[in-house]
Amino acid sequence: VRGSTDLAATLAGVREHFDGVFAAQGKTLEMRVGDNLPPVHGEEVAIAQVIHSLLANALEATAAGDRVVVSAQATGPGVQLEVCDSGTGISSERLSAVFKPFWTTKPRGLGMGLTLVRRTLDRLGGDIELHSHPGQTRAVVQLPRAHE
C-alpha cells in the first residue's frame, strides 16, 4: 500500500457528498476535525470508502431528528477517526458478528460493508472497533501516520 491521504480534505469531500442525503432525511451530520491532522497512510479512495461505509450504516441506523458525529484527532501513532450515531444500537449478540462476511440484518444488504472496512483497514495497518448500546453506536478507527 502506497500513498498518503490528507484526512481533513477527504472528510470535507465526504461531507459534501453526504450533506444533502442527511438533510433530506431530517438528520444532522456534524464534523469535528482536529487542527493539524498528520497525513495518514494509504490511498485516499480506500480511506474515503471506509468512511462512506460507516456513514451509510449510520444513516440506516438513525431516524429523522437523529445526529451522526464524525470526529478526527491526531494521536501518537496517527489519527483516530470516530463515527458516532444516535440510532437504534446493536445488541451485544449481534455486535460480535458484524464483521463476518454476508452477515446482515438489513432486508437489502449483502453483509459485506463492515467486512470490507475491516479488510481495508488491515491492509492499511489500521484498526476498527465498534461499541454499541441502545441509542448509540460508535465506530472507532485508527489510521496510521503516513511514512515521511
PDB file of C-alpha atoms in Angstrom:
ATOM      1  CA  VAL A   1       0.000   0.000   0.000  1.00  0.00           C
ATOM      2  CA  ARG A   2       1.455   3.295  -1.050  1.00  0.00           C
ATOM      3  CA  GLY A   3       0.462   6.871  -0.719  1.00  0.00           C
ATOM      4  CA  SER A   4      -0.704   9.209   1.909  1.00  0.00           C
ATOM      5  CA  THR A   5      -4.005  10.964   2.429  1.00  0.00           C
ATOM      6  CA  ASP A   6      -4.944  14.360   3.804  1.00  0.00           C
ATOM      7  CA  LEU A   7      -7.761  13.135   6.024  1.00  0.00           C
ATOM      8  CA  ALA A   8      -9.214  16.615   6.636  1.00  0.00           C
ATOM      9  CA  ALA A   9      -9.624  17.127   2.869  1.00  0.00           C
ATOM     10  CA  THR A  10     -11.071  13.626   2.449  1.00  0.00           C
ATOM     11  CA  LEU A  11     -13.592  14.286   5.224  1.00  0.00           C
ATOM     12  CA  ALA A  12     -14.574  17.594   3.592  1.00  0.00           C
ATOM     13  CA  GLY A  13     -15.296  15.708   0.345  1.00  0.00           C
ATOM     14  CA  VAL A  14     -17.266  13.030   2.174  1.00  0.00           C
ATOM     15  CA  ARG A  15     -19.302  15.701   3.928  1.00  0.00           C
ATOM     16  CA  GLU A  16     -20.087  17.377   0.615  1.00  0.00           C
ATOM     17  CA  HIS A  17     -21.305  14.004  -0.694  1.00  0.00           C
ATOM     18  CA  PHE A  18     -23.485  13.186   2.344  1.00  0.00           C
ATOM     19  CA  ASP A  19     -24.842  16.593   3.471  1.00  0.00           C
ATOM     20  CA  GLY A  20     -27.808  16.509   1.087  1.00  0.00           C
ATOM     21  CA  VAL A  21     -28.728  12.926   1.988  1.00  0.00           C
ATOM     22  CA  PHE A  22     -28.699  13.700   5.703  1.00  0.00           C
ATOM     23  CA  ALA A  23     -30.730  16.884   5.195  1.00  0.00           C
ATOM     24  CA  ALA A  24     -33.285  15.082   3.003  1.00  0.00           C
ATOM     25  CA  GLN A  25     -33.813  12.516   5.770  1.00  0.00           C
ATOM     26  CA  GLY A  26     -34.075  15.143   8.519  1.00  0.00           C
ATOM     27  CA  LYS A  27     -30.824  14.035  10.149  1.00  0.00           C
ATOM     28  CA  THR A  28     -27.783  16.033  11.214  1.00  0.00           C
ATOM     29  CA  LEU A  29     -24.209  15.308  10.131  1.00  0.00           C
ATOM     30  CA  GLU A  30     -21.648  17.001  12.335  1.00  0.00           C
ATOM     31  CA  MET A  31     -17.913  17.045  11.626  1.00  0.00           C
ATOM     32  CA  ARG A  32     -15.340  17.697  14.334  1.00  0.00           C
ATOM     33  CA  VAL A  33     -11.923  17.667  12.709  1.00  0.00           C
ATOM     34  CA  GLY A  34      -8.869  18.490  14.796  1.00  0.00           C
ATOM     35  CA  ASP A  35      -6.337  21.046  13.675  1.00  0.00           C
ATOM     36  CA  ASN A  36      -3.113  19.901  12.026  1.00  0.00           C
ATOM     37  CA  LEU A  37      -4.057  16.293  11.334  1.00  0.00           C
ATOM     38  CA  PRO A  38      -1.000  14.453  10.029  1.00  0.00           C
ATOM     39  CA  PRO A  39      -1.240  12.734   6.645  1.00  0.00           C
ATOM     40  CA  VAL A  40      -2.387   9.123   7.064  1.00  0.00           C
ATOM     41  CA  HIS A  41      -1.014   6.028   5.341  1.00  0.00           C
ATOM     42  CA  GLY A  42      -2.972   4.723   2.346  1.00  0.00           C
ATOM     43  CA  GLU A  43      -4.803   5.731  -0.787  1.00  0.00           C
ATOM     44  CA  GLU A  44      -7.466   8.393  -0.482  1.00  0.00           C
ATOM     45  CA  VAL A  45     -10.039   6.315  -2.359  1.00  0.00           C
ATOM     46  CA  ALA A  46      -9.686   3.421   0.119  1.00  0.00           C
ATOM     47  CA  ILE A  47      -9.947   5.678   3.160  1.00  0.00           C
ATOM     48  CA  ALA A  48     -12.921   7.537   1.668  1.00  0.00           C
ATOM     49  CA  GLN A  49     -14.647   4.185   1.039  1.00  0.00           C
ATOM     50  CA  VAL A  50     -14.200   3.213   4.702  1.00  0.00           C
ATOM     51  CA  ILE A  51     -15.804   6.484   5.797  1.00  0.00           C
ATOM     52  CA  HIS A  52     -18.604   6.136   3.217  1.00  0.00           C
ATOM     53  CA  SER A  53     -19.434   2.637   4.506  1.00  0.00           C
ATOM     54  CA  LEU A  54     -19.543   3.783   8.115  1.00  0.00           C
ATOM     55  CA  LEU A  55     -21.740   6.785   7.257  1.00  0.00           C
ATOM     56  CA  ALA A  56     -24.078   4.642   5.128  1.00  0.00           C
ATOM     57  CA  ASN A  57     -24.533   2.303   8.110  1.00  0.00           C
ATOM     58  CA  ALA A  58     -25.144   5.264  10.431  1.00  0.00           C
ATOM     59  CA  LEU A  59     -27.753   6.641   8.015  1.00  0.00           C
ATOM     60  CA  GLU A  60     -29.609   3.323   8.008  1.00  0.00           C
ATOM     61  CA  ALA A  61     -29.486   3.039  11.812  1.00  0.00           C
ATOM     62  CA  THR A  62     -30.861   6.511  12.513  1.00  0.00           C
ATOM     63  CA  ALA A  63     -34.251   8.176  12.224  1.00  0.00           C
ATOM     64  CA  ALA A  64     -35.302  11.729  11.397  1.00  0.00           C
ATOM     65  CA  GLY A  65     -34.055  14.039  14.140  1.00  0.00           C
ATOM     66  CA  ASP A  66     -31.037  11.845  14.925  1.00  0.00           C
ATOM     67  CA  ARG A  67     -27.450  13.015  14.684  1.00  0.00           C
ATOM     68  CA  VAL A  68     -24.239  11.478  13.366  1.00  0.00           C
ATOM     69  CA  VAL A  69     -20.947  12.946  14.553  1.00  0.00           C
ATOM     70  CA  VAL A  70     -17.691  12.302  12.709  1.00  0.00           C
ATOM     71  CA  SER A  71     -14.583  13.302  14.616  1.00  0.00           C
ATOM     72  CA  ALA A  72     -10.897  13.034  13.817  1.00  0.00           C
ATOM     73  CA  GLN A  73      -7.947  13.862  16.020  1.00  0.00           C
ATOM     74  CA  ALA A  74      -4.224  13.260  15.929  1.00  0.00           C
ATOM     75  CA  THR A  75      -2.844  10.571  18.225  1.00  0.00           C
ATOM     76  CA  GLY A  76       0.740   9.460  18.782  1.00  0.00           C
ATOM     77  CA  PRO A  77       0.830   6.839  16.029  1.00  0.00           C
ATOM     78  CA  GLY A  78      -1.606   8.520  13.620  1.00  0.00           C
ATOM     79  CA  VAL A  79      -5.223   9.630  13.633  1.00  0.00           C
ATOM     80  CA  GLN A  80      -8.274   8.390  15.476  1.00  0.00           C
ATOM     81  CA  LEU A  81     -11.475   8.729  13.467  1.00  0.00           C
ATOM     82  CA  GLU A  82     -14.856   8.160  15.101  1.00  0.00           C
ATOM     83  CA  VAL A  83     -18.314   7.861  13.596  1.00  0.00           C
ATOM     84  CA  CYS A  84     -20.927   8.065  16.345  1.00  0.00           C
ATOM     85  CA  ASP A  85     -24.682   7.875  15.778  1.00  0.00           C
ATOM     86  CA  SER A  86     -27.722   8.232  17.996  1.00  0.00           C
ATOM     87  CA  GLY A  87     -29.546   5.366  16.305  1.00  0.00           C
ATOM     88  CA  THR A  88     -31.013   2.096  17.490  1.00  0.00           C
ATOM     89  CA  GLY A  89     -27.745   0.473  18.555  1.00  0.00           C
ATOM     90  CA  ILE A  90     -26.569  -3.096  18.024  1.00  0.00           C
ATOM     91  CA  SER A  91     -27.201  -5.829  20.585  1.00  0.00           C
ATOM     92  CA  SER A  92     -24.142  -7.477  22.130  1.00  0.00           C
ATOM     93  CA  GLU A  93     -25.092 -10.790  20.476  1.00  0.00           C
ATOM     94  CA  ARG A  94     -25.112  -9.170  17.046  1.00  0.00           C
ATOM     95  CA  LEU A  95     -22.094  -6.951  17.682  1.00  0.00           C
ATOM     96  CA  SER A  96     -19.752  -9.955  17.652  1.00  0.00           C
ATOM     97  CA  ALA A  97     -20.973 -10.941  14.168  1.00  0.00           C
ATOM     98  CA  VAL A  98     -20.956  -7.614  12.310  1.00  0.00           C
ATOM     99  CA  PHE A  99     -17.534  -8.126  10.692  1.00  0.00           C
ATOM    100  CA  LYS A 100     -18.400 -11.606   9.341  1.00  0.00           C
ATOM    101  CA  PRO A 101     -18.901 -11.804   5.566  1.00  0.00           C
ATOM    102  CA  PHE A 102     -22.516 -11.968   4.390  1.00  0.00           C
ATOM    103  CA  TRP A 103     -23.926 -11.350   7.891  1.00  0.00           C
ATOM    104  CA  THR A 104     -26.637  -8.704   7.822  1.00  0.00           C
ATOM    105  CA  THR A 105     -29.871  -7.656   9.476  1.00  0.00           C
ATOM    106  CA  LYS A 106     -30.875  -5.477   6.530  1.00  0.00           C
ATOM    107  CA  PRO A 107     -33.523  -6.636   4.061  1.00  0.00           C
ATOM    108  CA  ARG A 108     -31.447  -5.487   1.066  1.00  0.00           C
ATOM    109  CA  GLY A 109     -27.910  -5.642   2.459  1.00  0.00           C
ATOM    110  CA  LEU A 110     -25.202  -8.017   1.284  1.00  0.00           C
ATOM    111  CA  GLY A 111     -23.444  -8.092   4.630  1.00  0.00           C
ATOM    112  CA  MET A 112     -20.104  -7.052   3.168  1.00  0.00           C
ATOM    113  CA  GLY A 113     -19.774  -3.381   4.226  1.00  0.00           C
ATOM    114  CA  LEU A 114     -18.053  -3.848   7.582  1.00  0.00           C
ATOM    115  CA  THR A 115     -16.160  -6.897   6.323  1.00  0.00           C
ATOM    116  CA  LEU A 116     -14.617  -4.775   3.585  1.00  0.00           C
ATOM    117  CA  VAL A 117     -13.988  -1.905   6.022  1.00  0.00           C
ATOM    118  CA  ARG A 118     -12.022  -4.234   8.293  1.00  0.00           C
ATOM    119  CA  ARG A 119     -10.076  -5.765   5.366  1.00  0.00           C
ATOM    120  CA  THR A 120      -9.181  -2.330   4.018  1.00  0.00           C
ATOM    121  CA  LEU A 121      -8.016  -1.122   7.415  1.00  0.00           C
ATOM    122  CA  ASP A 122      -5.981  -4.313   7.951  1.00  0.00           C
ATOM    123  CA  ARG A 123      -4.266  -3.675   4.621  1.00  0.00           C
ATOM    124  CA  LEU A 124      -3.504  -0.076   5.622  1.00  0.00           C
ATOM    125  CA  GLY A 125      -2.176  -1.056   9.044  1.00  0.00           C
ATOM    126  CA  GLY A 126      -5.220   0.459  10.755  1.00  0.00           C
ATOM    127  CA  ASP A 127      -7.913  -0.948  13.003  1.00  0.00           C
ATOM    128  CA  ILE A 128     -11.615  -0.603  13.826  1.00  0.00           C
ATOM    129  CA  GLU A 129     -13.640  -1.262  16.955  1.00  0.00           C
ATOM    130  CA  LEU A 130     -17.410  -0.986  17.320  1.00  0.00           C
ATOM    131  CA  HIS A 131     -19.053  -0.012  20.599  1.00  0.00           C
ATOM    132  CA  SER A 132     -22.826  -0.036  20.842  1.00  0.00           C
ATOM    133  CA  HIS A 133     -25.765   0.147  23.213  1.00  0.00           C
ATOM    134  CA  PRO A 134     -29.368   1.259  22.682  1.00  0.00           C
ATOM    135  CA  GLY A 135     -29.288   4.831  21.404  1.00  0.00           C
ATOM    136  CA  GLN A 136     -25.659   4.901  20.312  1.00  0.00           C
ATOM    137  CA  THR A 137     -23.182   3.137  18.080  1.00  0.00           C
ATOM    138  CA  ARG A 138     -19.584   4.316  17.884  1.00  0.00           C
ATOM    139  CA  ALA A 139     -17.094   3.115  15.287  1.00  0.00           C
ATOM    140  CA  VAL A 140     -13.531   3.912  16.345  1.00  0.00           C
ATOM    141  CA  VAL A 141     -10.986   3.748  13.525  1.00  0.00           C
ATOM    142  CA  GLN A 142      -7.231   4.012  13.983  1.00  0.00           C
ATOM    143  CA  LEU A 143      -5.320   5.181  10.907  1.00  0.00           C
ATOM    144  CA  PRO A 144      -1.512   5.084  10.894  1.00  0.00           C
ATOM    145  CA  ARG A 145       0.508   8.183  10.172  1.00  0.00           C
ATOM    146  CA  ALA A 146       1.973   8.309   6.643  1.00  0.00           C
ATOM    147  CA  HIS A 147       5.664   7.460   6.414  1.00  0.00           C
ATOM    148  CA  GLU A 148       7.647  10.539   5.565  1.00  0.00           C
TER     149      GLU A 148
END
